[in-house]
């Protein structure tokens, strides 16, 4: 399995795992009420990390090893940073507090997962197109 295909599988898994996590939270009635919340979060986090690293390796195909390793680290740091920026934006929009619905606490995960999936799909399509010509 090449890095682009791995990124696609991991991105889909991330979306599904964080969707399952949100479903578990909704069924339980809120944050920290479902026994499935933490395991699904950790599985989703591992899938997201796999997506980001695989995407970085796919983008640096054919480059020296130190460039590829550096891109994987940089992609991970960038992914965490963008997640924090989205979370800060959500907090500015819907301030944390007892009246805030749990969904607002999950938006940063969904945005990151869907953005990563979109990038992987575009990259995969580009790789398939380049391979056909």
PDB file of C-alpha atoms in Angstrom:
ATOM      1  CA  UNK A   1       0.000   0.000   0.000  1.00  0.00           C
ATOM      2  CA  UNK A   2       1.484   3.341  -0.991  1.00  0.00           C
ATOM      3  CA  UNK A   3       1.363   6.477   1.152  1.00  0.00           C
ATOM      4  CA  UNK A   4      -1.448   8.100  -0.838  1.00  0.00           C
ATOM      5  CA  UNK A   5      -3.696   5.067  -0.497  1.00  0.00           C
ATOM      6  CA  UNK A   6      -2.832   4.760   3.203  1.00  0.00           C
ATOM      7  CA  UNK A   7      -3.695   8.452   3.668  1.00  0.00           C
ATOM      8  CA  UNK A   8      -7.067   7.878   2.002  1.00  0.00           C
ATOM      9  CA  UNK A   9      -7.904   4.849   4.145  1.00  0.00           C
ATOM     10  CA  UNK A  10      -6.792   6.647   7.313  1.00  0.00           C
ATOM     11  CA  UNK A  11      -8.734   9.817   6.411  1.00  0.00           C
ATOM     12  CA  UNK A  12     -11.938   7.841   5.875  1.00  0.00           C
ATOM     13  CA  UNK A  13     -11.301   5.974   9.135  1.00  0.00           C
ATOM     14  CA  UNK A  14     -10.828   9.297  10.950  1.00  0.00           C
ATOM     15  CA  UNK A  15     -14.139  10.645   9.698  1.00  0.00           C
ATOM     16  CA  UNK A  16     -15.918   7.409  10.628  1.00  0.00           C
ATOM     17  CA  UNK A  17     -14.305   7.141  14.072  1.00  0.00           C
ATOM     18  CA  UNK A  18     -15.031  10.744  15.025  1.00  0.00           C
ATOM     19  CA  UNK A  19     -18.533  10.364  13.654  1.00  0.00           C
ATOM     20  CA  UNK A  20     -18.972   7.304  15.870  1.00  0.00           C
ATOM     21  CA  UNK A  21     -17.559   9.268  18.808  1.00  0.00           C
ATOM     22  CA  UNK A  22     -20.074  12.044  18.239  1.00  0.00           C
ATOM     23  CA  UNK A  23     -22.875   9.511  17.940  1.00  0.00           C
ATOM     24  CA  UNK A  24     -21.821   7.927  21.241  1.00  0.00           C
ATOM     25  CA  UNK A  25     -21.759  11.361  22.900  1.00  0.00           C
ATOM     26  CA  UNK A  26     -25.191  12.212  21.498  1.00  0.00           C
ATOM     27  CA  UNK A  27     -26.718   8.917  22.610  1.00  0.00           C
ATOM     28  CA  UNK A  28     -25.209   9.319  26.092  1.00  0.00           C
ATOM     29  CA  UNK A  29     -26.577  12.846  26.373  1.00  0.00           C
ATOM     30  CA  UNK A  30     -23.385  14.909  26.434  1.00  0.00           C
ATOM     31  CA  UNK A  31     -19.644  15.017  26.879  1.00  0.00           C
ATOM     32  CA  UNK A  32     -17.926  12.615  29.266  1.00  0.00           C
ATOM     33  CA  UNK A  33     -21.046  10.464  29.654  1.00  0.00           C
ATOM     34  CA  UNK A  34     -20.240   7.653  27.202  1.00  0.00           C
ATOM     35  CA  UNK A  35     -17.714   4.906  27.924  1.00  0.00           C
ATOM     36  CA  UNK A  36     -16.964   4.881  24.176  1.00  0.00           C
ATOM     37  CA  UNK A  37     -15.918   8.535  23.975  1.00  0.00           C
ATOM     38  CA  UNK A  38     -12.263   8.149  25.007  1.00  0.00           C
ATOM     39  CA  UNK A  39     -11.469   4.961  23.031  1.00  0.00           C
ATOM     40  CA  UNK A  40     -13.066   6.400  19.893  1.00  0.00           C
ATOM     41  CA  UNK A  41     -11.179   9.670  20.375  1.00  0.00           C
ATOM     42  CA  UNK A  42      -7.852   7.851  20.700  1.00  0.00           C
ATOM     43  CA  UNK A  43      -8.576   5.685  17.655  1.00  0.00           C
ATOM     44  CA  UNK A  44      -9.601   8.777  15.676  1.00  0.00           C
ATOM     45  CA  UNK A  45      -6.489  10.624  16.808  1.00  0.00           C
ATOM     46  CA  UNK A  46      -4.278   7.734  15.677  1.00  0.00           C
ATOM     47  CA  UNK A  47      -6.096   7.619  12.327  1.00  0.00           C
ATOM     48  CA  UNK A  48      -5.717  11.391  11.910  1.00  0.00           C
ATOM     49  CA  UNK A  49      -2.007  11.221  12.725  1.00  0.00           C
ATOM     50  CA  UNK A  50      -1.626   8.423  10.174  1.00  0.00           C
ATOM     51  CA  UNK A  51      -3.488  10.540   7.618  1.00  0.00           C
ATOM     52  CA  UNK A  52      -1.309  13.603   8.150  1.00  0.00           C
ATOM     53  CA  UNK A  53       1.994  11.707   8.097  1.00  0.00           C
ATOM     54  CA  UNK A  54       0.974   9.624   5.059  1.00  0.00           C
ATOM     55  CA  UNK A  55      -0.132  12.765   3.256  1.00  0.00           C
ATOM     56  CA  UNK A  56       3.210  14.452   3.983  1.00  0.00           C
ATOM     57  CA  UNK A  57       5.125  11.402   2.771  1.00  0.00           C
ATOM     58  CA  UNK A  58       3.018  11.248  -0.369  1.00  0.00           C
ATOM     59  CA  UNK A  59       3.693  14.903  -1.129  1.00  0.00           C
ATOM     60  CA  UNK A  60       7.454  14.409  -0.720  1.00  0.00           C
ATOM     61  CA  UNK A  61       7.722  11.218  -2.762  1.00  0.00           C
ATOM     62  CA  UNK A  62      11.159  10.931  -4.379  1.00  0.00           C
ATOM     63  CA  UNK A  63      12.823  13.369  -1.970  1.00  0.00           C
ATOM     64  CA  UNK A  64      15.679  12.539   0.439  1.00  0.00           C
ATOM     65  CA  UNK A  65      14.752  10.780   3.677  1.00  0.00           C
ATOM     66  CA  UNK A  66      15.518  13.784   5.873  1.00  0.00           C
ATOM     67  CA  UNK A  67      13.122  15.918   3.808  1.00  0.00           C
ATOM     68  CA  UNK A  68      10.393  13.306   4.111  1.00  0.00           C
ATOM     69  CA  UNK A  69      10.922  12.926   7.876  1.00  0.00           C
ATOM     70  CA  UNK A  70      10.939  16.687   8.331  1.00  0.00           C
ATOM     71  CA  UNK A  71       7.754  17.039   6.309  1.00  0.00           C
ATOM     72  CA  UNK A  72       6.026  14.434   8.490  1.00  0.00           C
ATOM     73  CA  UNK A  73       6.995  16.335  11.656  1.00  0.00           C
ATOM     74  CA  UNK A  74       6.035  19.686  10.128  1.00  0.00           C
ATOM     75  CA  UNK A  75       2.699  18.306   8.918  1.00  0.00           C
ATOM     76  CA  UNK A  76       1.923  16.974  12.395  1.00  0.00           C
ATOM     77  CA  UNK A  77       2.760  20.303  14.045  1.00  0.00           C
ATOM     78  CA  UNK A  78       0.755  22.179  11.406  1.00  0.00           C
ATOM     79  CA  UNK A  79      -2.224  19.869  11.882  1.00  0.00           C
ATOM     80  CA  UNK A  80      -2.208  20.421  15.636  1.00  0.00           C
ATOM     81  CA  UNK A  81      -1.862  24.168  15.108  1.00  0.00           C
ATOM     82  CA  UNK A  82      -4.768  24.337  12.669  1.00  0.00           C
ATOM     83  CA  UNK A  83      -6.927  22.278  15.040  1.00  0.00           C
ATOM     84  CA  UNK A  84      -6.172  24.760  17.822  1.00  0.00           C
ATOM     85  CA  UNK A  85      -6.988  27.702  15.545  1.00  0.00           C
ATOM     86  CA  UNK A  86     -10.346  26.162  14.628  1.00  0.00           C
ATOM     87  CA  UNK A  87     -11.039  25.443  18.317  1.00  0.00           C
ATOM     88  CA  UNK A  88     -10.215  29.066  19.210  1.00  0.00           C
ATOM     89  CA  UNK A  89     -12.530  30.273  16.448  1.00  0.00           C
ATOM     90  CA  UNK A  90     -15.323  28.060  17.731  1.00  0.00           C
ATOM     91  CA  UNK A  91     -14.748  29.322  21.274  1.00  0.00           C
ATOM     92  CA  UNK A  92     -14.959  32.903  20.004  1.00  0.00           C
ATOM     93  CA  UNK A  93     -18.217  32.086  18.202  1.00  0.00           C
ATOM     94  CA  UNK A  94     -19.830  29.973  20.922  1.00  0.00           C
ATOM     95  CA  UNK A  95     -18.165  30.769  24.232  1.00  0.00           C
ATOM     96  CA  UNK A  96     -17.485  27.817  26.519  1.00  0.00           C
ATOM     97  CA  UNK A  97     -19.837  27.522  29.433  1.00  0.00           C
ATOM     98  CA  UNK A  98     -22.639  25.466  30.897  1.00  0.00           C
ATOM     99  CA  UNK A  99     -25.130  26.546  28.212  1.00  0.00           C
ATOM    100  CA  UNK A 100     -22.945  25.563  25.239  1.00  0.00           C
ATOM    101  CA  UNK A 101     -24.052  22.440  23.388  1.00  0.00           C
ATOM    102  CA  UNK A 102     -21.507  19.605  23.237  1.00  0.00           C
ATOM    103  CA  UNK A 103     -21.421  19.764  19.431  1.00  0.00           C
ATOM    104  CA  UNK A 104     -19.325  22.938  19.569  1.00  0.00           C
ATOM    105  CA  UNK A 105     -16.602  21.001  21.374  1.00  0.00           C
ATOM    106  CA  UNK A 106     -16.399  18.536  18.478  1.00  0.00           C
ATOM    107  CA  UNK A 107     -16.345  20.945  15.525  1.00  0.00           C
ATOM    108  CA  UNK A 108     -12.552  21.264  15.443  1.00  0.00           C
ATOM    109  CA  UNK A 109     -12.239  17.484  15.037  1.00  0.00           C
ATOM    110  CA  UNK A 110     -14.787  17.346  12.226  1.00  0.00           C
ATOM    111  CA  UNK A 111     -13.259  20.295  10.356  1.00  0.00           C
ATOM    112  CA  UNK A 112      -9.784  18.767  10.560  1.00  0.00           C
ATOM    113  CA  UNK A 113     -10.949  15.320   9.484  1.00  0.00           C
ATOM    114  CA  UNK A 114     -12.982  16.608   6.555  1.00  0.00           C
ATOM    115  CA  UNK A 115     -10.203  18.976   5.441  1.00  0.00           C
ATOM    116  CA  UNK A 116      -7.676  16.132   5.535  1.00  0.00           C
ATOM    117  CA  UNK A 117     -10.030  13.857   3.619  1.00  0.00           C
ATOM    118  CA  UNK A 118     -10.535  16.566   0.992  1.00  0.00           C
ATOM    119  CA  UNK A 119      -6.780  17.064   0.593  1.00  0.00           C
ATOM    120  CA  UNK A 120      -6.195  13.342   0.277  1.00  0.00           C
ATOM    121  CA  UNK A 121      -8.917  12.963  -2.352  1.00  0.00           C
ATOM    122  CA  UNK A 122      -7.474  15.837  -4.407  1.00  0.00           C
ATOM    123  CA  UNK A 123      -3.942  14.453  -4.100  1.00  0.00           C
ATOM    124  CA  UNK A 124      -5.040  10.927  -4.973  1.00  0.00           C
ATOM    125  CA  UNK A 125      -6.955  12.156  -8.000  1.00  0.00           C
ATOM    126  CA  UNK A 126      -3.877  14.105  -9.102  1.00  0.00           C
ATOM    127  CA  UNK A 127      -1.644  11.045  -8.691  1.00  0.00           C
ATOM    128  CA  UNK A 128      -4.081   8.870 -10.628  1.00  0.00           C
ATOM    129  CA  UNK A 129      -4.312  11.471 -13.401  1.00  0.00           C
ATOM    130  CA  UNK A 130      -0.519  11.803 -13.633  1.00  0.00           C
ATOM    131  CA  UNK A 131      -0.149   8.029 -13.769  1.00  0.00           C
ATOM    132  CA  UNK A 132      -2.651   7.797 -16.645  1.00  0.00           C
ATOM    133  CA  UNK A 133      -0.880  10.339 -18.842  1.00  0.00           C
TER     134      UNK A 133
END
